[in-house]
CSV table of C-alpha atoms and ligand atoms in Angstrom, one decimal:
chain,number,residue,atom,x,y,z
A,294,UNK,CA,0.0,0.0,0.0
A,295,UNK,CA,1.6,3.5,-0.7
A,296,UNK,CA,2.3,5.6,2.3
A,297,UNK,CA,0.0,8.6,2.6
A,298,UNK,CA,0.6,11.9,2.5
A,299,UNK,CA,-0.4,14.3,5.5
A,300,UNK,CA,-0.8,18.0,6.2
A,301,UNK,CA,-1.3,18.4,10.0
A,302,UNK,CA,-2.7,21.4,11.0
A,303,UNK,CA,-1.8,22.3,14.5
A,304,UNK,CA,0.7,20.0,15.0
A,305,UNK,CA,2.1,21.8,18.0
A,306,UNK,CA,-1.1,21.5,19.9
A,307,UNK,CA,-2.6,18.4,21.9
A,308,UNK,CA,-4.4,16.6,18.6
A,309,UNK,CA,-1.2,17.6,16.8
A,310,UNK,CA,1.4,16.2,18.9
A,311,UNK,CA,-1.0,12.9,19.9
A,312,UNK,CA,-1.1,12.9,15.9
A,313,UNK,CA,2.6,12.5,15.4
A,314,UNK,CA,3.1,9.8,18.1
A,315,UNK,CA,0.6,7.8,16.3
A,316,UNK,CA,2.3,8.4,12.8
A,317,UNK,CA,5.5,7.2,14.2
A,318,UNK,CA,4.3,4.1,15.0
A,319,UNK,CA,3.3,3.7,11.3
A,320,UNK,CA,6.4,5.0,9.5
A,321,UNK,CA,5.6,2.8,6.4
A,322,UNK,CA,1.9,4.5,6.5
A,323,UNK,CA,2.4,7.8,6.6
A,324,UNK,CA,4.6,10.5,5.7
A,325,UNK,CA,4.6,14.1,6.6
A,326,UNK,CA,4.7,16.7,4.1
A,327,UNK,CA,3.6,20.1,6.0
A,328,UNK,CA,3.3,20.7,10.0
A,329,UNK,CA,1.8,24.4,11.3
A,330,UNK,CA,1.9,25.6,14.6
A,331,UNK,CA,1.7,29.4,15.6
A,332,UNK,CA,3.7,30.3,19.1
A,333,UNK,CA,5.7,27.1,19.5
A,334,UNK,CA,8.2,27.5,17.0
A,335,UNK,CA,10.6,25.0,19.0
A,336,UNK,CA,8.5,22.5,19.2
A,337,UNK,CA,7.7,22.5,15.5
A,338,UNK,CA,11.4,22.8,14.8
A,339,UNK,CA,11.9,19.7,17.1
A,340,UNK,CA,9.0,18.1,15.1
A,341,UNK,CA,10.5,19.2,11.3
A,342,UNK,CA,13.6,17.4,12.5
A,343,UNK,CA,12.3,14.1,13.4
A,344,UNK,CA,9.5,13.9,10.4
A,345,UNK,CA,11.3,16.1,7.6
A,346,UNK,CA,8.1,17.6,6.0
A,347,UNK,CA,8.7,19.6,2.9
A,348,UNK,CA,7.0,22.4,4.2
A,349,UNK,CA,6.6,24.3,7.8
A,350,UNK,CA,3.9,27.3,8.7
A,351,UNK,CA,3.4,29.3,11.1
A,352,UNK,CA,1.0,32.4,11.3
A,353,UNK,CA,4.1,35.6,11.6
A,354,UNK,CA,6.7,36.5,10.0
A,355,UNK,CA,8.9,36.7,12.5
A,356,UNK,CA,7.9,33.7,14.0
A,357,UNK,CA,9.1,32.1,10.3
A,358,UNK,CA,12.5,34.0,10.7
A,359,UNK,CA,12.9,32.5,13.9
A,360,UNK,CA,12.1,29.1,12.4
A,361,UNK,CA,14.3,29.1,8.9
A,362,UNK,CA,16.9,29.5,11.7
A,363,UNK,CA,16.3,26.8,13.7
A,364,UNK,CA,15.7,24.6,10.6
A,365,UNK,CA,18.7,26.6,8.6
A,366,UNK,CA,20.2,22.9,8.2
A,367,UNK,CA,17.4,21.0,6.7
A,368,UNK,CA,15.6,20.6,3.6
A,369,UNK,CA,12.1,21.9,5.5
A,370,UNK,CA,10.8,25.4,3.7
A,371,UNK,CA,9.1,27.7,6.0
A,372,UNK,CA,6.5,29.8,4.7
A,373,UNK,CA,4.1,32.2,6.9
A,374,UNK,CA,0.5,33.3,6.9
A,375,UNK,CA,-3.5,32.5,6.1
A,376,UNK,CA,-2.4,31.7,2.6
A,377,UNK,CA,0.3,29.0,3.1
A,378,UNK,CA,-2.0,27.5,5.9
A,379,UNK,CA,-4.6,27.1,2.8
A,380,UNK,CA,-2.1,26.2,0.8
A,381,UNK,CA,-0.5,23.5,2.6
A,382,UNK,CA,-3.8,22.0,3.2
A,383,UNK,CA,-4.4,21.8,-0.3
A,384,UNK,CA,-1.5,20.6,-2.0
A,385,UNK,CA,-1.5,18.2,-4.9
A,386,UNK,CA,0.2,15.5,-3.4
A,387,UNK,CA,-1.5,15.7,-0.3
A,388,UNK,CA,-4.1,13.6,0.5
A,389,UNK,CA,-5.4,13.9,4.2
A,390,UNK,CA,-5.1,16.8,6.2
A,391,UNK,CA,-5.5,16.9,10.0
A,392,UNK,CA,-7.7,20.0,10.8
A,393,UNK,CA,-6.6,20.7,14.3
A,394,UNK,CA,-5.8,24.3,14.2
A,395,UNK,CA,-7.9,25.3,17.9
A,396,UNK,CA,-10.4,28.0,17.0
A,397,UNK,CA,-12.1,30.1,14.3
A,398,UNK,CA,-8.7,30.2,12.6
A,399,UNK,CA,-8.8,26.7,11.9
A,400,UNK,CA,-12.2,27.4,9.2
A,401,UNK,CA,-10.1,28.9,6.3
A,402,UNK,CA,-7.5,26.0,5.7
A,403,UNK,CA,-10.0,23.5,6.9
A,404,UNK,CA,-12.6,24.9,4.1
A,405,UNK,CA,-9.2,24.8,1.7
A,406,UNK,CA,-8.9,20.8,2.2
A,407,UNK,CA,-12.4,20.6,1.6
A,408,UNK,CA,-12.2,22.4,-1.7
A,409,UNK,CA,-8.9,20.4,-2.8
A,410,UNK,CA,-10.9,17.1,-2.0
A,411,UNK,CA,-8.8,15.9,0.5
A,412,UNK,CA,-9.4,13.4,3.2
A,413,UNK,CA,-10.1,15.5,6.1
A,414,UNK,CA,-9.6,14.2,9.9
A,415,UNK,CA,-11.5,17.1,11.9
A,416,UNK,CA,-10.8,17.5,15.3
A,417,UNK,CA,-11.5,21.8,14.6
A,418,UNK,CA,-15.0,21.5,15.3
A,419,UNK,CA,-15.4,24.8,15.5
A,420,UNK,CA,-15.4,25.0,11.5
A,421,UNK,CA,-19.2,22.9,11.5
A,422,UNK,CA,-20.3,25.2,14.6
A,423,UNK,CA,-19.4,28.6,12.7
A,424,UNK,CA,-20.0,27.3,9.2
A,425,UNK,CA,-21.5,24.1,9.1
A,426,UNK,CA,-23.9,24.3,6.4
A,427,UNK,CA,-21.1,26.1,3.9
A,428,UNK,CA,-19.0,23.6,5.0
A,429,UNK,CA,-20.8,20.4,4.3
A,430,UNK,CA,-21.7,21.8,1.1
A,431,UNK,CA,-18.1,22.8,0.4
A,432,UNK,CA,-16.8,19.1,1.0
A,433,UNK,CA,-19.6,17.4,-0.8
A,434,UNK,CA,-18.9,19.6,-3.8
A,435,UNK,CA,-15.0,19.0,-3.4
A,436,UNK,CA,-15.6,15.6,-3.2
A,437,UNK,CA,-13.3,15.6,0.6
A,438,UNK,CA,-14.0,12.7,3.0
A,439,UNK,CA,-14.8,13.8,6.2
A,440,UNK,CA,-13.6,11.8,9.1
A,441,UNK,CA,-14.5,12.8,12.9
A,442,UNK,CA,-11.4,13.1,15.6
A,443,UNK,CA,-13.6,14.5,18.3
A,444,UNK,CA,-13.9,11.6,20.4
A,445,UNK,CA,-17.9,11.7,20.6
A,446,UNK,CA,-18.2,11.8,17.2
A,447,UNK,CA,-15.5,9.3,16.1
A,448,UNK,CA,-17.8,6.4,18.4
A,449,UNK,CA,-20.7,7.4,16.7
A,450,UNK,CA,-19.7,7.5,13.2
A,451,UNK,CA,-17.7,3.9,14.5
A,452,UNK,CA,-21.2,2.8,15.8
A,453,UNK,CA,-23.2,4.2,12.6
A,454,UNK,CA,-24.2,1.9,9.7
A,455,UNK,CA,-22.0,1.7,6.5
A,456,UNK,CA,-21.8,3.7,4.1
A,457,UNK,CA,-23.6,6.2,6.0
A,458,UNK,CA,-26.2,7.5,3.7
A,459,UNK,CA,-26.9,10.8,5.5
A,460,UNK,CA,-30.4,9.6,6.5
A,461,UNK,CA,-30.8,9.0,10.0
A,462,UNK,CA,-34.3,7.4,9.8
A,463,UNK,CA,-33.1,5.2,6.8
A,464,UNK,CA,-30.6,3.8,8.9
A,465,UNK,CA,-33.4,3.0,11.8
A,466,UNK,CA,-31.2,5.4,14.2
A,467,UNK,CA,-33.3,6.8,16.6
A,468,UNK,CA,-30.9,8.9,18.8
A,469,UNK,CA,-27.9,10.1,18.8
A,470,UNK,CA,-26.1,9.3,22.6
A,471,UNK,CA,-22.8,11.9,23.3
A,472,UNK,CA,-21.3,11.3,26.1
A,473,UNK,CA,-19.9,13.9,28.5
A,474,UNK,CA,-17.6,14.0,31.6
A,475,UNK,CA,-19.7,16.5,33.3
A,476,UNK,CA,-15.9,18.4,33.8
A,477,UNK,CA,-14.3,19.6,37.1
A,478,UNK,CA,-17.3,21.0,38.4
A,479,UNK,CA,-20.0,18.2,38.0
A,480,UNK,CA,-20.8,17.6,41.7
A,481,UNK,CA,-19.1,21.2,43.1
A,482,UNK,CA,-22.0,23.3,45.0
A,483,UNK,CA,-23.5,25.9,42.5
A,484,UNK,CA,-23.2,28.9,45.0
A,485,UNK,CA,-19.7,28.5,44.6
A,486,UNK,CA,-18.8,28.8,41.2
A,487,UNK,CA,-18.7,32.7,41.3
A,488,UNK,CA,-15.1,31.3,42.7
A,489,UNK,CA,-13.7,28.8,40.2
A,490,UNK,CA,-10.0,29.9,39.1
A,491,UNK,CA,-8.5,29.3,35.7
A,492,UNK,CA,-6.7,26.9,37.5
A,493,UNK,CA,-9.5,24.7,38.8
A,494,UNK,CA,-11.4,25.0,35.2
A,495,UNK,CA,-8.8,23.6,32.7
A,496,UNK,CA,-7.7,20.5,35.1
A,497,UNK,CA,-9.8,18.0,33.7
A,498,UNK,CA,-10.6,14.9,35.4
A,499,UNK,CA,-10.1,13.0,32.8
A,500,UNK,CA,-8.8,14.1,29.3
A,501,UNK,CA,-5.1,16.1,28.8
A,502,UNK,CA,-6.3,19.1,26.2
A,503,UNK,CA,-5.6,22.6,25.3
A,504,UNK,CA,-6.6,25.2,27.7
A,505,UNK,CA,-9.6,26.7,25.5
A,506,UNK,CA,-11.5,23.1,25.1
A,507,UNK,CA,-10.3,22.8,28.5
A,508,UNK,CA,-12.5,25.7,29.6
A,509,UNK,CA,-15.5,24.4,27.4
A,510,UNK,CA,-15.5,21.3,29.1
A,511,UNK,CA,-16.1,22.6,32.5
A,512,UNK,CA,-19.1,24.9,31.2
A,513,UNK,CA,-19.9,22.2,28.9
A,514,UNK,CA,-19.9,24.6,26.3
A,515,UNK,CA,-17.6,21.8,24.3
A,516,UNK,CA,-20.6,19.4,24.7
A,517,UNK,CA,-23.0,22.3,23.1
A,518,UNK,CA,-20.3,22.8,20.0
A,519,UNK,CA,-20.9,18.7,19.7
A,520,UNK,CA,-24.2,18.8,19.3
A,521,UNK,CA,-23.7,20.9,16.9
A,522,UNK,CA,-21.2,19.0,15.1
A,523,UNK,CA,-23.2,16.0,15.4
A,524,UNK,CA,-26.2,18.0,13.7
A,525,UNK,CA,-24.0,18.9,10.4
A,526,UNK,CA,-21.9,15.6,10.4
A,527,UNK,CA,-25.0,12.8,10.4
A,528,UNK,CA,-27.7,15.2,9.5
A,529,UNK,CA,-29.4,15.0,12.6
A,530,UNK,CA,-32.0,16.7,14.3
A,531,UNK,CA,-31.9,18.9,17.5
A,532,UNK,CA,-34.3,16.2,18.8
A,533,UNK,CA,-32.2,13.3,17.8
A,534,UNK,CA,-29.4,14.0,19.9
A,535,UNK,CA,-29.0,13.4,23.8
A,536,UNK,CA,-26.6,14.6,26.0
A,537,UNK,CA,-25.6,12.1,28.9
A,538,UNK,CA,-23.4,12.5,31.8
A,539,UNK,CA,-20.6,9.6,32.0
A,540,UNK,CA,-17.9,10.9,34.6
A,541,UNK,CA,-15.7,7.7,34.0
A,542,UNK,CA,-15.3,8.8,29.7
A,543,UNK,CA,-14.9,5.4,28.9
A,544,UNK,CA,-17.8,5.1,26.7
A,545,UNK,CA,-17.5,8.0,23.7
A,546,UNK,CA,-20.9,8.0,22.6
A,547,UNK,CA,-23.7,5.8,21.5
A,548,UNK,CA,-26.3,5.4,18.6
A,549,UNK,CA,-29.9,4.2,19.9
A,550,UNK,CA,-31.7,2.4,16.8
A,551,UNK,CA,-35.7,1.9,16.6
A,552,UNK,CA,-35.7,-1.6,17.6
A,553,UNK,CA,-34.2,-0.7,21.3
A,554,UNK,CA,-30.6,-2.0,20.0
A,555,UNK,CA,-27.7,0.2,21.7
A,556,UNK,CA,-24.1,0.3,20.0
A,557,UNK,CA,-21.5,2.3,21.8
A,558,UNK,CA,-17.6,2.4,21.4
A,559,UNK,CA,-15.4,2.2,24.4
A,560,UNK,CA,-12.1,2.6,25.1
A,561,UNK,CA,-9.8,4.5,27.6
A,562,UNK,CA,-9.8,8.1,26.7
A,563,UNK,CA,-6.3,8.8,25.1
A,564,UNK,CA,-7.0,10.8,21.7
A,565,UNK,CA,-4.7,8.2,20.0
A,566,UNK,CA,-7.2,5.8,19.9
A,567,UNK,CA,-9.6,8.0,16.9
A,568,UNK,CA,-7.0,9.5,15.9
A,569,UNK,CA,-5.3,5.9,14.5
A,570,UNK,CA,-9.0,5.4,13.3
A,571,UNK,CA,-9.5,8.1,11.3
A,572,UNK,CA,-6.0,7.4,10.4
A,573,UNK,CA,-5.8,4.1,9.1
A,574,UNK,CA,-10.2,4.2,8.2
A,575,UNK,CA,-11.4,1.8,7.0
A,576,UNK,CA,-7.9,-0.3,8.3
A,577,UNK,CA,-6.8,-0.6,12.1
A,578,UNK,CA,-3.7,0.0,13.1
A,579,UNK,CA,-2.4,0.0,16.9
A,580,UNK,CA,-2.2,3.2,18.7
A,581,UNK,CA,-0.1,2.8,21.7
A,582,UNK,CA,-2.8,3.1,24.1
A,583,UNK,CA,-3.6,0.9,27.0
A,584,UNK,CA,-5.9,-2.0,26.7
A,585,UNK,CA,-9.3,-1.7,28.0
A,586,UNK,CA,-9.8,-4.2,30.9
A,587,UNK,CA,-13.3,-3.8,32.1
A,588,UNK,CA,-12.9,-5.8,35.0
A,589,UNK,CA,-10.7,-3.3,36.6
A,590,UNK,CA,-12.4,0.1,35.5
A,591,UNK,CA,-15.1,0.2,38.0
A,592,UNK,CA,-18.6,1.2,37.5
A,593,UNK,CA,-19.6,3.0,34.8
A,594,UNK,CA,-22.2,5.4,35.8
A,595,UNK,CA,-25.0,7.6,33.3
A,596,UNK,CA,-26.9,10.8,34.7
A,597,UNK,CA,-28.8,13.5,33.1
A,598,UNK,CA,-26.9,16.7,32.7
A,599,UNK,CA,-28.5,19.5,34.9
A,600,UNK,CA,-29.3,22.9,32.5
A,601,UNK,CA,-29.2,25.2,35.7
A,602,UNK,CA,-25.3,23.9,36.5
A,603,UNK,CA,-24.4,23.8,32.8
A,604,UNK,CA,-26.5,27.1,30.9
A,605,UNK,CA,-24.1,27.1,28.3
A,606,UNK,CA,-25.5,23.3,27.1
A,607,UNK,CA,-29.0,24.8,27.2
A,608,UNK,CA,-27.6,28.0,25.1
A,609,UNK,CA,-25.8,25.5,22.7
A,610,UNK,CA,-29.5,24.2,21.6
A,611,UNK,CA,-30.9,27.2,21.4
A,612,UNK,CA,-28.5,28.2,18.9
A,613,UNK,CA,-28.8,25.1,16.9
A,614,UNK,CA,-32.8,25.7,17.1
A,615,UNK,CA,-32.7,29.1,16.1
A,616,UNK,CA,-30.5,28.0,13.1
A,617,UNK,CA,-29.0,30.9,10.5
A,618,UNK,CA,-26.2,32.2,12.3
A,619,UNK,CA,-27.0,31.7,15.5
A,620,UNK,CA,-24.2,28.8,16.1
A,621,UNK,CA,-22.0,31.2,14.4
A,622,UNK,CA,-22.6,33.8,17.0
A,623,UNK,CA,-22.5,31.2,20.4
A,624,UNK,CA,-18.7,29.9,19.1
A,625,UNK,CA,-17.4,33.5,18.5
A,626,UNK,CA,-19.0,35.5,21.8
A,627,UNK,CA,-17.7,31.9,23.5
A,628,UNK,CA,-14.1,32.4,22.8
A,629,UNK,CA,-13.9,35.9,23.7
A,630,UNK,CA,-16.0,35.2,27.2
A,631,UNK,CA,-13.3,31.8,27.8
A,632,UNK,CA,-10.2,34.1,26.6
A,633,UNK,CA,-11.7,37.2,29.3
A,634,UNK,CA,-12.1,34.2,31.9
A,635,UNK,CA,-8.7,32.8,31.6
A,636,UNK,CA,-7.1,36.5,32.0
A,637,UNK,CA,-8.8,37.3,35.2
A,638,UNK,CA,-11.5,39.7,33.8
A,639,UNK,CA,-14.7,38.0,34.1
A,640,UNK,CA,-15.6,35.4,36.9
A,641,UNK,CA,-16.8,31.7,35.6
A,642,UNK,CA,-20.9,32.3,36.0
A,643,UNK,CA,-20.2,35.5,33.2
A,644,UNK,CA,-19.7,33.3,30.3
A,645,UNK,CA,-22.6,31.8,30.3
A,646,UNK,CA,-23.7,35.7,30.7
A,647,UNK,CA,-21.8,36.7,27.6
A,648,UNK,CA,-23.0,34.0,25.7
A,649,UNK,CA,-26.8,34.7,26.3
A,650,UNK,CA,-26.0,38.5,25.6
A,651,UNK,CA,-24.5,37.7,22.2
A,652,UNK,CA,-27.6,35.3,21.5
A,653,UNK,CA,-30.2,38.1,22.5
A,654,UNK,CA,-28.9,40.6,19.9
A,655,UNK,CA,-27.2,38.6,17.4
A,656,UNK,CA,-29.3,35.1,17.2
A,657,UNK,CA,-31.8,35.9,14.1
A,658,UNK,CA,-29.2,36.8,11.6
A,659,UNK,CA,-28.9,34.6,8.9
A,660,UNK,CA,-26.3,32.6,8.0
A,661,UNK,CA,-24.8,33.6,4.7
A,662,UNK,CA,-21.6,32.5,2.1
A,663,UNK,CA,-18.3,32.9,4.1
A,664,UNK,CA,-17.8,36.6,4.4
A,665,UNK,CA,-21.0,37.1,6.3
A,666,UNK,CA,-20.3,34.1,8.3
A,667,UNK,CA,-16.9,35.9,9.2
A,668,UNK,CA,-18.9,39.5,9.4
A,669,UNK,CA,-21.0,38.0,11.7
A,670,UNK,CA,-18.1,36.3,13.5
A,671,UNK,CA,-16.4,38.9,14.4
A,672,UNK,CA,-19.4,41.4,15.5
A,673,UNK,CA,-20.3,38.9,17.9
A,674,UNK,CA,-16.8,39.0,19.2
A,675,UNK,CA,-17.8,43.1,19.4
A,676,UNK,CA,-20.9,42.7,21.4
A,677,UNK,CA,-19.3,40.2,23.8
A,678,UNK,CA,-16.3,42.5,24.1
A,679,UNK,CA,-18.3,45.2,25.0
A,680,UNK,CA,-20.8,43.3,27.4
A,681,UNK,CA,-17.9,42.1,29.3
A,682,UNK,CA,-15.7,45.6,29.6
A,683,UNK,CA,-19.8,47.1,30.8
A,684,UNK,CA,-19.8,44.9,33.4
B,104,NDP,P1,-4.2,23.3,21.4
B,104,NDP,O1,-4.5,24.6,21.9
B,104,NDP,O2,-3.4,22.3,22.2
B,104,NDP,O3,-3.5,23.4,19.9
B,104,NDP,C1,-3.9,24.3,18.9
B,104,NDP,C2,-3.0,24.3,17.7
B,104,NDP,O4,-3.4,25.3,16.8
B,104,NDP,C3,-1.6,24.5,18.0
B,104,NDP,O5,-0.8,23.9,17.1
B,104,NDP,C4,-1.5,26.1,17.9
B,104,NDP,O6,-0.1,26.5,17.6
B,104,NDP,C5,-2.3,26.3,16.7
B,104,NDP,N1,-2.9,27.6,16.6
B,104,NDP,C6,-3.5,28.3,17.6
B,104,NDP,N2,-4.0,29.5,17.2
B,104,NDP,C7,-3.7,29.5,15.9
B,104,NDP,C8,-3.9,30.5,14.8
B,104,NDP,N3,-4.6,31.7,15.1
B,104,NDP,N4,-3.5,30.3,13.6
B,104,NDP,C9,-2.9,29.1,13.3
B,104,NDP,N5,-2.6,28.1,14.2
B,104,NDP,C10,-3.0,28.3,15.5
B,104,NDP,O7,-5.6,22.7,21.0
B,104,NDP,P2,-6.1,21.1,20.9
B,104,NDP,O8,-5.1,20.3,20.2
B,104,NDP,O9,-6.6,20.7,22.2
B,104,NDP,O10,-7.4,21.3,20.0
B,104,NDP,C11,-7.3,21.5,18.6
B,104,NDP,C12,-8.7,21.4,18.0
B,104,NDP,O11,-9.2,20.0,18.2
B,104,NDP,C13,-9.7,22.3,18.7
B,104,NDP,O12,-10.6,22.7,17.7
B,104,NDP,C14,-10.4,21.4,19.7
B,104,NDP,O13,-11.8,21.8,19.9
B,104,NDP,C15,-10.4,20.1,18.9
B,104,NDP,N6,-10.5,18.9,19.8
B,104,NDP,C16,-9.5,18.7,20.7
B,104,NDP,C17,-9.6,17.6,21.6
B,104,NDP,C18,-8.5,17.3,22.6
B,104,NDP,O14,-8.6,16.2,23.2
B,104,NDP,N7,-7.5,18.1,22.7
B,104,NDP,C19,-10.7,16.7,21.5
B,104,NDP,C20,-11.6,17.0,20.5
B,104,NDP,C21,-11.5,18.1,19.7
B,104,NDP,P3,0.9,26.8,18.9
B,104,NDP,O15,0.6,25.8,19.9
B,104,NDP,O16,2.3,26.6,18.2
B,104,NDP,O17,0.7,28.2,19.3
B,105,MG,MG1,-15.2,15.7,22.4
């Protein structure tokens, strides 16, 4: 089998790195041909070294300067900026790309592989919650294949029917399951989370992961964005998917079908293990995670998640019900409210706040082609700036 080609976008980040220790497991599998990253030019250089890609991004110019010094010895190129993101995603002899650029900056080069057809592994699920619709149509009309990362969405897709026809009710699928941790604050008393730190909110009980998604966890914002992302990536209703609460994340997900039938996918959460999946789809390849011994795991326990604890969930469907831009609006006013939280400004409760400001004045605008959905993108980054400096 020829060895296939990737672009991975973000490979300085969590999905990135947990990308790269899966592809050198595989070294007949896969070769690298571009890596990005943005602030962590060492750690790319590091990375450029051991997988010699052709090319290396990063957002600046003097980041790149910085780089093409590091890697002044190698055959590596390092090119800068929106463009060579795109471009690197779409290159001719490229044929999957890893989307896991954290963030509305990941929807340009993302849309780019699309376009260009490729095989695209996406962990940005930010792309489907900002542009989901102009997404989906821009891979079915490139032809791309579309292959979840996030963990929820990897089980389901593993527990769906194939070849997915797009049709939940063909399939006999009743509901969609996600599964959620519940975060670090599942069972903390709610008068008390006017307190939570930074600190407290992106140590997650159970999953290692950059300090946004981190964040989104604990308000279970990142379980809103999935429902989101499981509405544009099966075609599925509000209705047809359910959140449940499963502290242990050992199972990902589940798909209910008509007849009562259950599937769900299990394993220890390490992002390796949909990762090699998407990877090596429809193949399986080992990826270096710990066996799953269910004898020693303990109980595995289900709850309901609790709208009054978790607003942002409840905020997260009302976006996807109000439709147009709405979604586009939530994942924009969110990362301004999470990037005020982390710096001190606004205390945990006032995300939420932000997020139902933004929705108030911004929900019933429609979602248009791209540079609407980016107009619209960043004036709901205005609003929710200037809710939080008002307060
Ligand atoms: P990280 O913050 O760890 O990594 C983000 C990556 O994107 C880094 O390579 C970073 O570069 C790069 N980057 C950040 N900002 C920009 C920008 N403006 N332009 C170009 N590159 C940029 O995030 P994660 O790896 O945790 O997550 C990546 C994506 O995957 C997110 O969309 C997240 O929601 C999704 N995801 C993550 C999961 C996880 O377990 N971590 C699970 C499911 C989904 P640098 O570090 O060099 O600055
Ligand atoms: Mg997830």
């Amino acid at each position: 089998m020829p060895a296939r080609n990737l672009t991975i976008l973000g490979a300085t980040g969590t999905i990135g790195v947990n990308t790269l220790d899966v592809v050198a497991m595989h070294p007949q599998r896969y070769r690298v041909l571009a890596l990005t990253g943005q602030n962590q030019v060492e750690r790319l250089a590091t990375q450029c070294r051991q997988f010699k890609p052709l090319y290396a991004v990063v957002t600046d110019e003097a980041r790149a300067r910085e780089l093409r010094h590091l890697l002044a010895d190698t055959e590596t190129e390092v090119l800068w900026g929106e463009r060579a993101l795109e471009e690197v995603a779409s290159l001719p002899e490229v044929d999957t790309v890893m989307a896991a650029i954290v963030g509305t900056a990941g929807l340009k080069p993302t849309l780019a592989a699309a376009r260009a057809g490729k095989r695209i592994l996406l962990a940005n699920k930010e792309t489907l919650v900002m542009a989901g619709r102009f997404f989906m149509q821009a891979v079915r009309r490139g032809g791309a294949t579309l292959l979840p990362i996030d963990s929820e969405h990897n089980a389901v897709f593993q527990c769906m029917p194939e070849p997915y026809s797009g049709d939940l009710d063909t399939h006999g699928v009743r509901r969609i399951l996600l599964t959620a941790s519940g975060g670090p604050f599942r069972t903390r008393a709610l008068d008390t989370l006017d307190r939570v730190t930074p600190e407290e909110a992106v140590a997650h009980p159970n999953w290692v992961m950059g300090r946004k998604i981190s964040v989104d966890s604990a308000t279970m914002m990142n379980k809103g964005l999935e429902v989101i992302e499981a509405h544009w990536l099966f075609n599925a209703r509000p209705e047809q998917i359910e959140v449940v609460i499963h502290p242990q994340s050992i199972v990902h997900s589940m798909v209910e079908y008509r007849d009562g039938s259950v599937l769900a996918q299990l394993s220890h959460p390490d992002m390796r293990t949909p990762i090699a999946h998407a990877l090596a789809y429809p193949d399986r390849i080992e990826a270096g995670v710990t066996w799953l011994d269910l004898t020693r795991v303990g109980p595995l326990s289900f709850e309901a998640p609790d709208l009054r604890r978790f607003p942002c969930l409840g905020l997260a469907y009302r976006a996807l019900a109000a439709g147009g831009a709405a979604p586009a609006v939530l994942n924009a006013a969110n990362e301004v409210a999470v990037q005020a939280f982390l710096d001190r400004r606004i205390p945990y409760p006032a995300i939420a706040d932000t997020l139902a400001h933004a929705l108030d004045r911004l929900a019933d605008r429609p979602a248009g082609e791209l540079d609407a959905l980016v107009a619209i993108d960043q004036e709901a980054r205005a609003v929710a700036a200037a809710y939080i400096d008002a307060r």
